[in-house]
Coordinates of C-alpha atoms in Angstrom, one line a residue:
X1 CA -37.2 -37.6 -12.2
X2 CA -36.7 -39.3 -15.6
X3 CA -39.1 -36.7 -16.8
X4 CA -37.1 -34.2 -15.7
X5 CA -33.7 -35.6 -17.2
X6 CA -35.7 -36.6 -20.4
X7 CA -37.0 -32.4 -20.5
X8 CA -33.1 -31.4 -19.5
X9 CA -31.4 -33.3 -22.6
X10 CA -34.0 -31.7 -24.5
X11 CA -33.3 -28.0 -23.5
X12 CA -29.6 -28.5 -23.6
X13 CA -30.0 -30.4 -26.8
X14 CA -32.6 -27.2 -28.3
X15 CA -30.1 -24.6 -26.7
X16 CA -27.6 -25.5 -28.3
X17 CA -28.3 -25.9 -32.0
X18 CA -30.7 -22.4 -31.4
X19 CA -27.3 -20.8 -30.2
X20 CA -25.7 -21.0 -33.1
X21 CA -28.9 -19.9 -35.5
X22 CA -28.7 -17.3 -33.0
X23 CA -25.5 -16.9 -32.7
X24 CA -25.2 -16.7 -37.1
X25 CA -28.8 -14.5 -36.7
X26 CA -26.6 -12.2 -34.6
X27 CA -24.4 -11.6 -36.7
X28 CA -26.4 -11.7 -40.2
X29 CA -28.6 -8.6 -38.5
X30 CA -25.4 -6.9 -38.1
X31 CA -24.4 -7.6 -41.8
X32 CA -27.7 -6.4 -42.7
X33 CA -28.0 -2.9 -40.8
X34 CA -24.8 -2.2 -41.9
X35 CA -26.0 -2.7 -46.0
X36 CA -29.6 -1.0 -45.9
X37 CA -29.3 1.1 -42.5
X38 CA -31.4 2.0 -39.9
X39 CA -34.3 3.9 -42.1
X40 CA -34.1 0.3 -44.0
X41 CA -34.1 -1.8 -41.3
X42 CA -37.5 0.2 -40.0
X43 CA -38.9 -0.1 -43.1
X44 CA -38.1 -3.4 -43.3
X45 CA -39.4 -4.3 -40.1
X46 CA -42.7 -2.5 -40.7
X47 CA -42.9 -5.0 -43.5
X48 CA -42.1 -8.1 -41.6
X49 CA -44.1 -7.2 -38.8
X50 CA -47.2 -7.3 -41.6
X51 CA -45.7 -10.5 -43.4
X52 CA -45.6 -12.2 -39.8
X53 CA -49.5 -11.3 -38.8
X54 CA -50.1 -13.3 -42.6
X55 CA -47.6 -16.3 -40.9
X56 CA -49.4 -16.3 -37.9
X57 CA -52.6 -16.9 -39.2
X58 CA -51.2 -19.7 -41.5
X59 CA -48.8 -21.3 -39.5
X60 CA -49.6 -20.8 -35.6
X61 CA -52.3 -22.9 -34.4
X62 CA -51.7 -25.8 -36.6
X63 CA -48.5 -27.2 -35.4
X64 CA -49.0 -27.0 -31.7
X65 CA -52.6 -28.9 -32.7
X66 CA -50.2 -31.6 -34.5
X67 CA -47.5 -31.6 -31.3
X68 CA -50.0 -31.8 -29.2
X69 CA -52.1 -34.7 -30.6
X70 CA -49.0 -36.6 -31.6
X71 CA -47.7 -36.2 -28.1
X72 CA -51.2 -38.2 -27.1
X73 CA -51.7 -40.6 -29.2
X74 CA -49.3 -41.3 -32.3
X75 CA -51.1 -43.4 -34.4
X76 CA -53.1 -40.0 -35.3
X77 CA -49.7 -38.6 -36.5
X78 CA -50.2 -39.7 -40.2
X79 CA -53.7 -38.6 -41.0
X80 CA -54.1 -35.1 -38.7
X81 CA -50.5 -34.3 -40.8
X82 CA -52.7 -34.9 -44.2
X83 CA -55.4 -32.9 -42.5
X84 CA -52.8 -30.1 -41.2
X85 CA -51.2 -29.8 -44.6
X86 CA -54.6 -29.7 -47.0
X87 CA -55.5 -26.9 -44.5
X88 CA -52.2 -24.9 -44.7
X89 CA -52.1 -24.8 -48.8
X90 CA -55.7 -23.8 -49.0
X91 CA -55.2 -21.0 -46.4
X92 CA -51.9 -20.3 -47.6
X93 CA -53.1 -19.6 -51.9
X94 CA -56.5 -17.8 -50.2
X95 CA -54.2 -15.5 -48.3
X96 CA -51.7 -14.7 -51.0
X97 CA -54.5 -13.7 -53.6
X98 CA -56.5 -11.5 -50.7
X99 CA -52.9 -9.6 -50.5
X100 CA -52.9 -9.3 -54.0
X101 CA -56.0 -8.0 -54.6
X102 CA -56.0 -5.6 -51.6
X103 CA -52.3 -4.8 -52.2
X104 CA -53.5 -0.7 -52.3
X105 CA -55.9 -0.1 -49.5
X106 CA -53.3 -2.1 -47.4
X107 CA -50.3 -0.9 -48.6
X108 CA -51.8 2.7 -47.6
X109 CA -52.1 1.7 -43.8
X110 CA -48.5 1.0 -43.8
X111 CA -46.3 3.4 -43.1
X112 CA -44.3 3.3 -45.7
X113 CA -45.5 2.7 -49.6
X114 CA -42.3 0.2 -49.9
X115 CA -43.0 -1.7 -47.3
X116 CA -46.4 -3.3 -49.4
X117 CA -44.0 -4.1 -52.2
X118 CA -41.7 -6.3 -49.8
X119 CA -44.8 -8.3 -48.3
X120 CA -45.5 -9.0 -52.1
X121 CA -42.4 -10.4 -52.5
X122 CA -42.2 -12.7 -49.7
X123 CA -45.6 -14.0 -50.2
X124 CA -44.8 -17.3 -51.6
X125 CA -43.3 -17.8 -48.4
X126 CA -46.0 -18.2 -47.1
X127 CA -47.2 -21.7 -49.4
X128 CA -43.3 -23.4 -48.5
X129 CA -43.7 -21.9 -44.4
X130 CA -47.8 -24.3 -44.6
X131 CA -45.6 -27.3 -45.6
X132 CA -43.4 -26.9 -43.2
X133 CA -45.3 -26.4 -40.0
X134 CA -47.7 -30.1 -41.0
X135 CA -44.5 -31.7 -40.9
X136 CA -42.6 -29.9 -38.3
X137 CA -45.8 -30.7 -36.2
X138 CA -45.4 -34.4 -36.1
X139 CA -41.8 -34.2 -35.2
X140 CA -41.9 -31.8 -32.9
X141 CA -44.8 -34.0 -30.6
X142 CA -42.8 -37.4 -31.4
X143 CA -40.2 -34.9 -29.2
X144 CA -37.4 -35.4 -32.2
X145 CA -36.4 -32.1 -31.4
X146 CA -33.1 -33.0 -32.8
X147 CA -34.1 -33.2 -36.3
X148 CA -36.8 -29.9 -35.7
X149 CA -33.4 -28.1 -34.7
X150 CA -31.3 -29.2 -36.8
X151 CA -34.2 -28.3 -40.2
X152 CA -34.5 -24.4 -38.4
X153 CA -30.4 -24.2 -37.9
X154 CA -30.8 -25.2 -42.1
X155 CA -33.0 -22.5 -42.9
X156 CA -31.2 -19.7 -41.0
X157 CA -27.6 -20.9 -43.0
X158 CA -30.1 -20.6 -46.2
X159 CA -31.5 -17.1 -45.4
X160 CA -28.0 -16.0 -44.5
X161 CA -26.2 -17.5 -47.7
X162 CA -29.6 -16.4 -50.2
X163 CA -29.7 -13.1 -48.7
X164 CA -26.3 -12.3 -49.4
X165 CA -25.9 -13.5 -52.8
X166 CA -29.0 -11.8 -53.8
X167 CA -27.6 -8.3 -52.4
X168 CA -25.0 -8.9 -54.5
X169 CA -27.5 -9.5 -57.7
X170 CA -30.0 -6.9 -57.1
X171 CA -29.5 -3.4 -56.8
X172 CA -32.6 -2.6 -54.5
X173 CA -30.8 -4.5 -51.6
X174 CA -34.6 -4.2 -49.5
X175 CA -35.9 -6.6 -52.0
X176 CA -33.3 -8.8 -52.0
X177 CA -33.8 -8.7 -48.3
X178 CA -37.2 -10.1 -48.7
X179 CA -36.8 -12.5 -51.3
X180 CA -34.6 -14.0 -49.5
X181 CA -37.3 -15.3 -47.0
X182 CA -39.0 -17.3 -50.0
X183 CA -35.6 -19.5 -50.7
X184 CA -34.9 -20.1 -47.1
X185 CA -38.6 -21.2 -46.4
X186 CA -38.7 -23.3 -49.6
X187 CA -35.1 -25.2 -48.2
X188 CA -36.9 -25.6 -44.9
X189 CA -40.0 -27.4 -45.8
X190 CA -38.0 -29.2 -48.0
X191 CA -36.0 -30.6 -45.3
X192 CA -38.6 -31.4 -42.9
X193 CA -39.9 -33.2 -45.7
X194 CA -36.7 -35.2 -46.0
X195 CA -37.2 -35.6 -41.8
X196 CA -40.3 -37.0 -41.6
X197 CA -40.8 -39.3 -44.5
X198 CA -36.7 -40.6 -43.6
X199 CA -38.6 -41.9 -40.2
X200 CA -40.5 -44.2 -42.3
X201 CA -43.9 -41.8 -41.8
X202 CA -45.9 -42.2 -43.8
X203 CA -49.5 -40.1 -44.5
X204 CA -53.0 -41.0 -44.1
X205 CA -56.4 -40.5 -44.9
X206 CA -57.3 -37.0 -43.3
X207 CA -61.0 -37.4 -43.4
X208 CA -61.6 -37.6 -39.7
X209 CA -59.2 -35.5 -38.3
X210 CA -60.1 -32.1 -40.2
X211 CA -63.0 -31.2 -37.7
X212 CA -60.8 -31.6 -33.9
X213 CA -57.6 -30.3 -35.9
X214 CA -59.7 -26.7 -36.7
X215 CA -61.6 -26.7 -33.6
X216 CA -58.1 -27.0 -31.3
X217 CA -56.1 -25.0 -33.5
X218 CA -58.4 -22.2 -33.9
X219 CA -58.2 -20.4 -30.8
X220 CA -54.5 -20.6 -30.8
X221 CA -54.3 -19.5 -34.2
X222 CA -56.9 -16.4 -33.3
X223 CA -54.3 -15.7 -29.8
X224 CA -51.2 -15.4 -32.3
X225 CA -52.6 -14.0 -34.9
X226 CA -53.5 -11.2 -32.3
X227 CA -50.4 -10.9 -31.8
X228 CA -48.6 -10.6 -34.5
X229 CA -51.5 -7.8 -35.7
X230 CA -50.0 -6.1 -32.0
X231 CA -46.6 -6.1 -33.8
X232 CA -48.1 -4.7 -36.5
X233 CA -50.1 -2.0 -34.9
X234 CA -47.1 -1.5 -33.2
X235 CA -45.0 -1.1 -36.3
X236 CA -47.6 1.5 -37.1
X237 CA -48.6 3.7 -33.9
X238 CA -45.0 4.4 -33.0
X239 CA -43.8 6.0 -36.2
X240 CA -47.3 7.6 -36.2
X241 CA -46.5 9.1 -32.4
X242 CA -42.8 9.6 -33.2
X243 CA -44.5 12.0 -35.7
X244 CA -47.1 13.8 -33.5
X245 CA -43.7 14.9 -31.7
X246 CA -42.7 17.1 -35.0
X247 CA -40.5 14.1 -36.5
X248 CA -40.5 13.3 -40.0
X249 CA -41.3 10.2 -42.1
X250 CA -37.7 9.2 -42.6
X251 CA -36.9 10.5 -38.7
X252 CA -39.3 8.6 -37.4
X253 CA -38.6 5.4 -39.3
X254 CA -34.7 6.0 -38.4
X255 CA -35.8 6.1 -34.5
X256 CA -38.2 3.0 -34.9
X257 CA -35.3 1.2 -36.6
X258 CA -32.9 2.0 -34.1
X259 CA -35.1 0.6 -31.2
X260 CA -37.4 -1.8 -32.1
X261 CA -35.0 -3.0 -35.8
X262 CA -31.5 -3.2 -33.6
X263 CA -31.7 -2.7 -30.1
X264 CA -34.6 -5.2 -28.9
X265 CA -33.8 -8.3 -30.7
X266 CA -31.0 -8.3 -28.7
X267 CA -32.4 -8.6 -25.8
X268 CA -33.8 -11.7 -27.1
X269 CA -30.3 -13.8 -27.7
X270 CA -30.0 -14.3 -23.9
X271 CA -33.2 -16.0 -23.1
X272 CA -32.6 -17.8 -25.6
X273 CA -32.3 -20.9 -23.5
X274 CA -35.8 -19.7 -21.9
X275 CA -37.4 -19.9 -25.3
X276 CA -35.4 -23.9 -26.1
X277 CA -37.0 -24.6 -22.9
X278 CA -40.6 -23.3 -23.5
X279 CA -40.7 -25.3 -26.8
X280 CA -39.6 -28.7 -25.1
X281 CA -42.1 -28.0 -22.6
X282 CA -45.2 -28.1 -25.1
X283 CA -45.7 -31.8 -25.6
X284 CA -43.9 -32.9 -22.4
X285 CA -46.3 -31.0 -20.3
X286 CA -49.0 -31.5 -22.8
X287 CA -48.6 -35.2 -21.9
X288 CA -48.5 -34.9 -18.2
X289 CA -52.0 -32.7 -18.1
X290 CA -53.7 -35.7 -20.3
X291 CA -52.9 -38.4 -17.6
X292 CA -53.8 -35.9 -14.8
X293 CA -50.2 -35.9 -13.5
X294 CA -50.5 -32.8 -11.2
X295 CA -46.8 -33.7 -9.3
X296 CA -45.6 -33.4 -12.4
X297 CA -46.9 -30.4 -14.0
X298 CA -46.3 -28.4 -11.0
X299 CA -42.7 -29.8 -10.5
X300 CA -42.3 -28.6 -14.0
X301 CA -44.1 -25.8 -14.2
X302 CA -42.0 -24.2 -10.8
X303 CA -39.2 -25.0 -12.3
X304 CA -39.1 -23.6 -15.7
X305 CA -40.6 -19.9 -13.8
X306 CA -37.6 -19.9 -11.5
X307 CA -35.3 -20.9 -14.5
X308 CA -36.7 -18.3 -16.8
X309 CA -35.9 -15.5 -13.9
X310 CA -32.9 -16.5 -13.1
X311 CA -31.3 -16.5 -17.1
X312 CA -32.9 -13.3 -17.7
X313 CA -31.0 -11.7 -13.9
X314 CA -27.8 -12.7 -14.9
X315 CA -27.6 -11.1 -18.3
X316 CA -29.5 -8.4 -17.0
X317 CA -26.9 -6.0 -15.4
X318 CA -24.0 -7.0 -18.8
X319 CA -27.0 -5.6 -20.7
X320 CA -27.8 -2.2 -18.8
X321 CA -24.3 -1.4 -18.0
X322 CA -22.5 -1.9 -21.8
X323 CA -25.5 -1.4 -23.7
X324 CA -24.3 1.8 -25.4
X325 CA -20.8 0.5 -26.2
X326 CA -22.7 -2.9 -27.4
X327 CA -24.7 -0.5 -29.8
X328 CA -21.9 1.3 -31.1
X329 CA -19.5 -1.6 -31.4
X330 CA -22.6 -4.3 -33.5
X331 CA -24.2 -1.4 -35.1
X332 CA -21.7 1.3 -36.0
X333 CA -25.0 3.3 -34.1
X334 CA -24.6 5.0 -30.9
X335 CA -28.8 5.7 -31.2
X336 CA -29.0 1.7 -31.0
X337 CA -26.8 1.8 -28.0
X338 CA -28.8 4.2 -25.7
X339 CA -32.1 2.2 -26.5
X340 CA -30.4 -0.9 -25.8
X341 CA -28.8 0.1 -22.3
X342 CA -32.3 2.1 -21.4
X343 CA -34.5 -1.3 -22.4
X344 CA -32.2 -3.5 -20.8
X345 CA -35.2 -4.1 -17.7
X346 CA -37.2 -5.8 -19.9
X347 CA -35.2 -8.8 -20.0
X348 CA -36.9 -10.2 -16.7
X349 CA -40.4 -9.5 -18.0
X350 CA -40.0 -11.0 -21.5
X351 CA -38.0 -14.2 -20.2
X352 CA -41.6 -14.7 -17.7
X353 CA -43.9 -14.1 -20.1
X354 CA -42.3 -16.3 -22.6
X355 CA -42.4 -19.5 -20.3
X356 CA -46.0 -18.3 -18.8
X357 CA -47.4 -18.1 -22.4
X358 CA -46.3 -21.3 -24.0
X359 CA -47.6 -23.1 -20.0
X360 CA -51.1 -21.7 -21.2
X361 CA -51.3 -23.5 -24.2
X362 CA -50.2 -26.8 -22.9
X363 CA -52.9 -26.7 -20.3
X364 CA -55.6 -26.2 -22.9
X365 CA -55.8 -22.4 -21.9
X366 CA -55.2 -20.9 -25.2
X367 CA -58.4 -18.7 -25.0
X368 CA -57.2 -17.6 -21.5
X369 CA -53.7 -16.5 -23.2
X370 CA -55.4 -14.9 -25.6
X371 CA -57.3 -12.7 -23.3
X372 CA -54.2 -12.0 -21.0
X373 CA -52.3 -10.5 -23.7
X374 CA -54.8 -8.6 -25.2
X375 CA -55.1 -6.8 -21.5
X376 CA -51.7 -6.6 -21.6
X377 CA -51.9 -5.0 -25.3
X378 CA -54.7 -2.4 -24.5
X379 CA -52.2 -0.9 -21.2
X380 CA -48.9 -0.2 -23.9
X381 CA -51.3 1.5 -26.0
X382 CA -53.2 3.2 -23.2
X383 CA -49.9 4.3 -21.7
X384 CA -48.5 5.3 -24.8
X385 CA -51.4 7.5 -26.7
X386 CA -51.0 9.4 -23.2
X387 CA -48.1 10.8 -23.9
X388 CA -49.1 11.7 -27.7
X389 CA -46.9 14.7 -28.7
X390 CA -45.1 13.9 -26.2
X391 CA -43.8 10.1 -27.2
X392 CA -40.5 9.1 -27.4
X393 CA -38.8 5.4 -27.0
X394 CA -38.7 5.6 -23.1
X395 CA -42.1 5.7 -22.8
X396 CA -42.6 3.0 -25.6
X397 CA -40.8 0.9 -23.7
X398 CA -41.9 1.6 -20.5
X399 CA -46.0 1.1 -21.7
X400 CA -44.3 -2.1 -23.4
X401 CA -43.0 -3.7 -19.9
X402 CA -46.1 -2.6 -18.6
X403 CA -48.2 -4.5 -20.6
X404 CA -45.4 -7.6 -20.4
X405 CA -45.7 -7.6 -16.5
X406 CA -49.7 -7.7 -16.3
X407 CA -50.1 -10.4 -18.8
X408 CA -47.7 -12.3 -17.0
X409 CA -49.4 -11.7 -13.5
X410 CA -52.3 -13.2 -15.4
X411 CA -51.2 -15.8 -16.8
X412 CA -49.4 -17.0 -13.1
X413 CA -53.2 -17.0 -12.1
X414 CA -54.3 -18.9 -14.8
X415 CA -51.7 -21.7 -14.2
X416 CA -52.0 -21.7 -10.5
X417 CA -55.8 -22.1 -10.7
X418 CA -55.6 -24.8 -13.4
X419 CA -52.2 -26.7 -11.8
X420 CA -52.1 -25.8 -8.4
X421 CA -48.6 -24.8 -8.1
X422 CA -46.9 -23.1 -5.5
X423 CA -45.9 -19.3 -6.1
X424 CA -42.1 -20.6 -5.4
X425 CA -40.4 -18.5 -8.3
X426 CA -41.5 -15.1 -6.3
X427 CA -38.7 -15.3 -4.0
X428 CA -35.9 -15.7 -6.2
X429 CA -38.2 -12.6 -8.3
X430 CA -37.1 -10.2 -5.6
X431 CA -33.8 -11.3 -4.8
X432 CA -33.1 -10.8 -8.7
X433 CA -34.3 -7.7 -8.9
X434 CA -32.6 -6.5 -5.5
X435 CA -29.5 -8.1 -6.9
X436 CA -29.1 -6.1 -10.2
X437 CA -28.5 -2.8 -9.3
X438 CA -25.2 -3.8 -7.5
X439 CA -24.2 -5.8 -10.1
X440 CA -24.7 -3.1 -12.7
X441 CA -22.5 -1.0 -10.8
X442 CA -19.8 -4.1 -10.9
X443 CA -20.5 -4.3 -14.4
X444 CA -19.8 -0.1 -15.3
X445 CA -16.8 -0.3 -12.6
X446 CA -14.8 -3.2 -14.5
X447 CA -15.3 -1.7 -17.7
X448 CA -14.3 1.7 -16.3
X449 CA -10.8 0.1 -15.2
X450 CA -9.9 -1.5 -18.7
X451 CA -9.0 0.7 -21.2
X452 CA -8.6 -1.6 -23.9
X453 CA -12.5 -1.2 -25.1
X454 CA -13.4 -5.2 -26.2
X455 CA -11.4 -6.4 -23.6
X456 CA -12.9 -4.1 -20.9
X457 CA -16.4 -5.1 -22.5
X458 CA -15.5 -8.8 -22.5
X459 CA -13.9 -9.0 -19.4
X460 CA -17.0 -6.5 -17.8
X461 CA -20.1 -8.7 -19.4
X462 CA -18.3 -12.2 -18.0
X463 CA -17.5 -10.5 -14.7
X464 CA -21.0 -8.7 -14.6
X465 CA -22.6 -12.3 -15.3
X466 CA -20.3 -14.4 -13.2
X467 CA -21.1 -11.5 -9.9
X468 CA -24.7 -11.5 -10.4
X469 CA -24.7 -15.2 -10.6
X470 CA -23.0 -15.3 -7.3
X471 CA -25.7 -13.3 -5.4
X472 CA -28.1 -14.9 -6.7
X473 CA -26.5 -18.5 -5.1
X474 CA -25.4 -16.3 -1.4
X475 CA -29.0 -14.5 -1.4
X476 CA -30.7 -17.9 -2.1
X477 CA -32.5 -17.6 -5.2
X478 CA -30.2 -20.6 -6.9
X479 CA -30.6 -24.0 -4.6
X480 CA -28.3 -26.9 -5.2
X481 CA -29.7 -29.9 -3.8
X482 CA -27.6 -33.0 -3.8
X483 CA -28.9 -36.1 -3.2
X484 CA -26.4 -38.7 -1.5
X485 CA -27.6 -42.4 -1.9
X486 CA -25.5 -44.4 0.4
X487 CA -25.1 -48.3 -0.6
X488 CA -22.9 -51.2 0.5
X489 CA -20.2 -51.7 -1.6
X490 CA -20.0 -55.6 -1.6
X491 CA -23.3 -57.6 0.3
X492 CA -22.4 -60.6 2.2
X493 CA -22.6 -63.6 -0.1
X494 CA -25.6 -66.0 0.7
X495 CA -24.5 -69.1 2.4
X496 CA -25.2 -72.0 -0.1
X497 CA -28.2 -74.2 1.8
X498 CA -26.1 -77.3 2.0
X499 CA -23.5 -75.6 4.0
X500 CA -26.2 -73.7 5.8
X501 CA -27.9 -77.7 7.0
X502 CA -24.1 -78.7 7.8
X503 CA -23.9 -75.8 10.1
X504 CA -26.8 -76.7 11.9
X505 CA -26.5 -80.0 12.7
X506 CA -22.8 -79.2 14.1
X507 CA -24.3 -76.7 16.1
X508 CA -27.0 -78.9 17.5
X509 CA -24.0 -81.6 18.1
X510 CA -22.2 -79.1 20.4
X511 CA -24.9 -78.3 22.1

């Protein structure tokens, strides 16, 4: 129970502060499609998705190492940070100068020449991002998720404030775009920086922790870097598909923006709650699997599936029913809209796989996650070369959910096997997805009634959240349980033992 409570402060505590980066992330994407436009924001993405495979295999293992040893044993803290952050310069300098030096052969598997030039711009990203994640580490295991917050809430302010500015100083606004990644990583690691060494932490000799720091961190590094190069490939085949379909380079790269640049990452500011909860889960269940507490990692475990559903079933029908207007009215692009309302299923998927994922790698299961999303992978690409010259965005993001539901199937199996957990988060599964169609129709009737449009999409996206929200509790998939402890208000005062001897012997005397 106080685990629990401890893991609930947490999530509300994460949630809140990732809100508002969300929240300003929101509205800084909107700020940004509406100065370099959808062909920008594809080729931007194409760009990002290659800068983030180059992230992931600097920053992805090493951290949840740290978290994870921290959370065990924090004396450790001090040297494996030393370790974690000799490790992330050296790989971060070797992986700058490869780019460098390979800038032409890579540049010419993008799909788009400037794309190369904004990797090369962000690349010393990549040194500040290494500092950042060998302090982060500590403080993320020591659960100070506070201060981990409150350094990513700084960075997003940074990237918001640089970006801007710098679109006001350069005149290729793409550029400024990306170099504004370098000063909002470089503000980051400073501040963890400030974080860690304000908690009187101090760093150690990391001479024996270089060796258990690669070996753990390895395989998790090797699962994300997989997929992040997914992202990538991803960022590639579907322009290259959009093509086969008689599109052209900027067509294609309009279409790709639309979808996977504006529409999807919206459907990630929902579950955003899912994702504050998946993060305070890492060392908390990390911590519970070292001292073999099995009530506990299944109590947890259940809990955070059914949670992860339900989120993703409320926002689900607000999603498919105002889509387009949503599109239209953050976008100014009606294109953004329609791929928006059409990918709006895919919340329930993502939310699960999220939780499942990060489960994996707090039960020591990284290489199993590794090989779950990699079958996951292989059945959206199998679906979608399929339908080559005949590809379009509804059957990218049907091969996608696809792929999302079989890894997560896989990963359940994974867990069950390793925890033991019940398969409790099934039922309120199928009541969700029973419930959504009758709630998207709720959802398109309000907004049909209204015909002032942002108050008809308010009032339709609280009253489409609110309905669903209220099947789910009369259908069962939401359990209150309230416990009532009943105690005495006053208890009777102990007679003091001198008066307890009087009243004897006066009794005795009567008798």
């Amino acid at each position: 129970m106080v685990v629990m409570k401890g893991l609930a402060k947490s999530v509300l505590t994460i949630t809140a502060f990732t809100f508002v980066e969300r929240i300003l992330g929101f509205f800084f994407k909107i700020y940004l499609s509406r100065e370099i436009g959808a062909i920008g924001m594809g080729v931007y993405s194409v760009a990002l998705s290659f800068f983030f495979v180059l992230l992931t295999l600097l920053t992805s293992g090493i951290p949840l190492t740290v978290s994870k040893s921290t959370a065990k044993n924090g004396a450790d803290s001090g040297g494996i940070c030393s370790a974690a952050l000799i490790v992330e310069l050296i790989t971060a300098v070797l992986l700058s100068l490869a780019v460098l030096a390979l800038n032409k052969p890579l540049g010419s598997i993008l799909a788009d020449a400037q794309s190369m030039a904004l990797v090369i711009i962000m690349l010393p990203a990549l040194v500040f991002s290494g500092v950042y994640s060998a302090f982060r580490g500590v403080l993320w295991g020591e659960k100070k998720f506070t201060s981990v917050s409150i350094v990513e809430l700084i960075e997003q302010v940074a990237r918001i404030v640089a970006c801007i500015a710098l679109i006001q100083l350069f005149r290729n606004k793409l550029n400024a775009v990306a170099l504004s990644m370098c000063v909002a990583c470089a503000v980051s690691a400073a501040a963890c920086m400030i974080f860690y060494f304000c908690g009187k932490r101090k760093l150690k000799s990391p001479k024996k922790y270089f060796k258990p720091l690669l070996a753990s961190s390895v395989p998790v590094t090797l699962s994300r870097t997989t997929s992040s190069l997914n992202n990538y490939a991803t960022a590639v085949a579907v322009p290259f598909l959009l093509m086969s379909t008689g599109l052209n380079t900027e067509q294609s790269m309009y279409v790709f923006g639309s979808c996977v640049g504006m529409a999807l990452p919206l459907l990630y500011l929902p579950i955003t709650v899912v994702g504050s909860l998946a993060f305070a889960l890492i060392p908390t269940l990390s911590q519970a699997y070292a001292n073999n507490d099995k009530k506990s990692m299944c109590s947890q475990i259940e809990g955070a599936l059914k949670f992860s559903v339900i989120v993703a079933a409320i926002m689900l029908p607000v999603f498919g029913a105002l889509g387009d207007d949503l599109g239209t009215l953050i976008y100014g692009n009606t294109d953004a809209g329609i791929f928006l309302k059409q990918a709006a299923w895919l919340l329930i998927p993502l939310s699960f796989e999220n939780i499942a994922s990060s489960m994996l790698n707090s039960l020591d299961l990284e290489k199993k996650s590794l090989i779950n999303y990699l079958i996951g992978a292989a059945i959206t690409y199998i679906i979608c070369f399929c339908f080559y010259s005949r590809f379009d965005m509804t059957v990218f993001m049907a091969a996608f959910g696809a792929g999302l539901i079989v890894s997560s199937v896989l990963d359940v199996i994974d867990i069950k096997r390793r925890s033991g957990m019940k398969l409790s988060f099934i039922r309120p599964l199928l009541i969700s997805i029973a419930a959504t169609y009758p709630a998207w129709l709720f959802t398109e009737y309000v907004n049909s009634i209204i015909h002032i449009k942002l108050l008809s999409m308010f009032v339709a996206a609280a009253g489409g959240a609110c309905f669903m929200a209220l099947l789910l509790v009369i259908f069962g998939a939401v359990d209150f349980e309230i416990n009532l402890k009943l105690r005495r208000d006053k208890k009777p005062k102990a007679e003091k033992p001198i008066k307890t001897r009087r009243a004897k012997k006066r009794k005795n005397a009567i008798a």
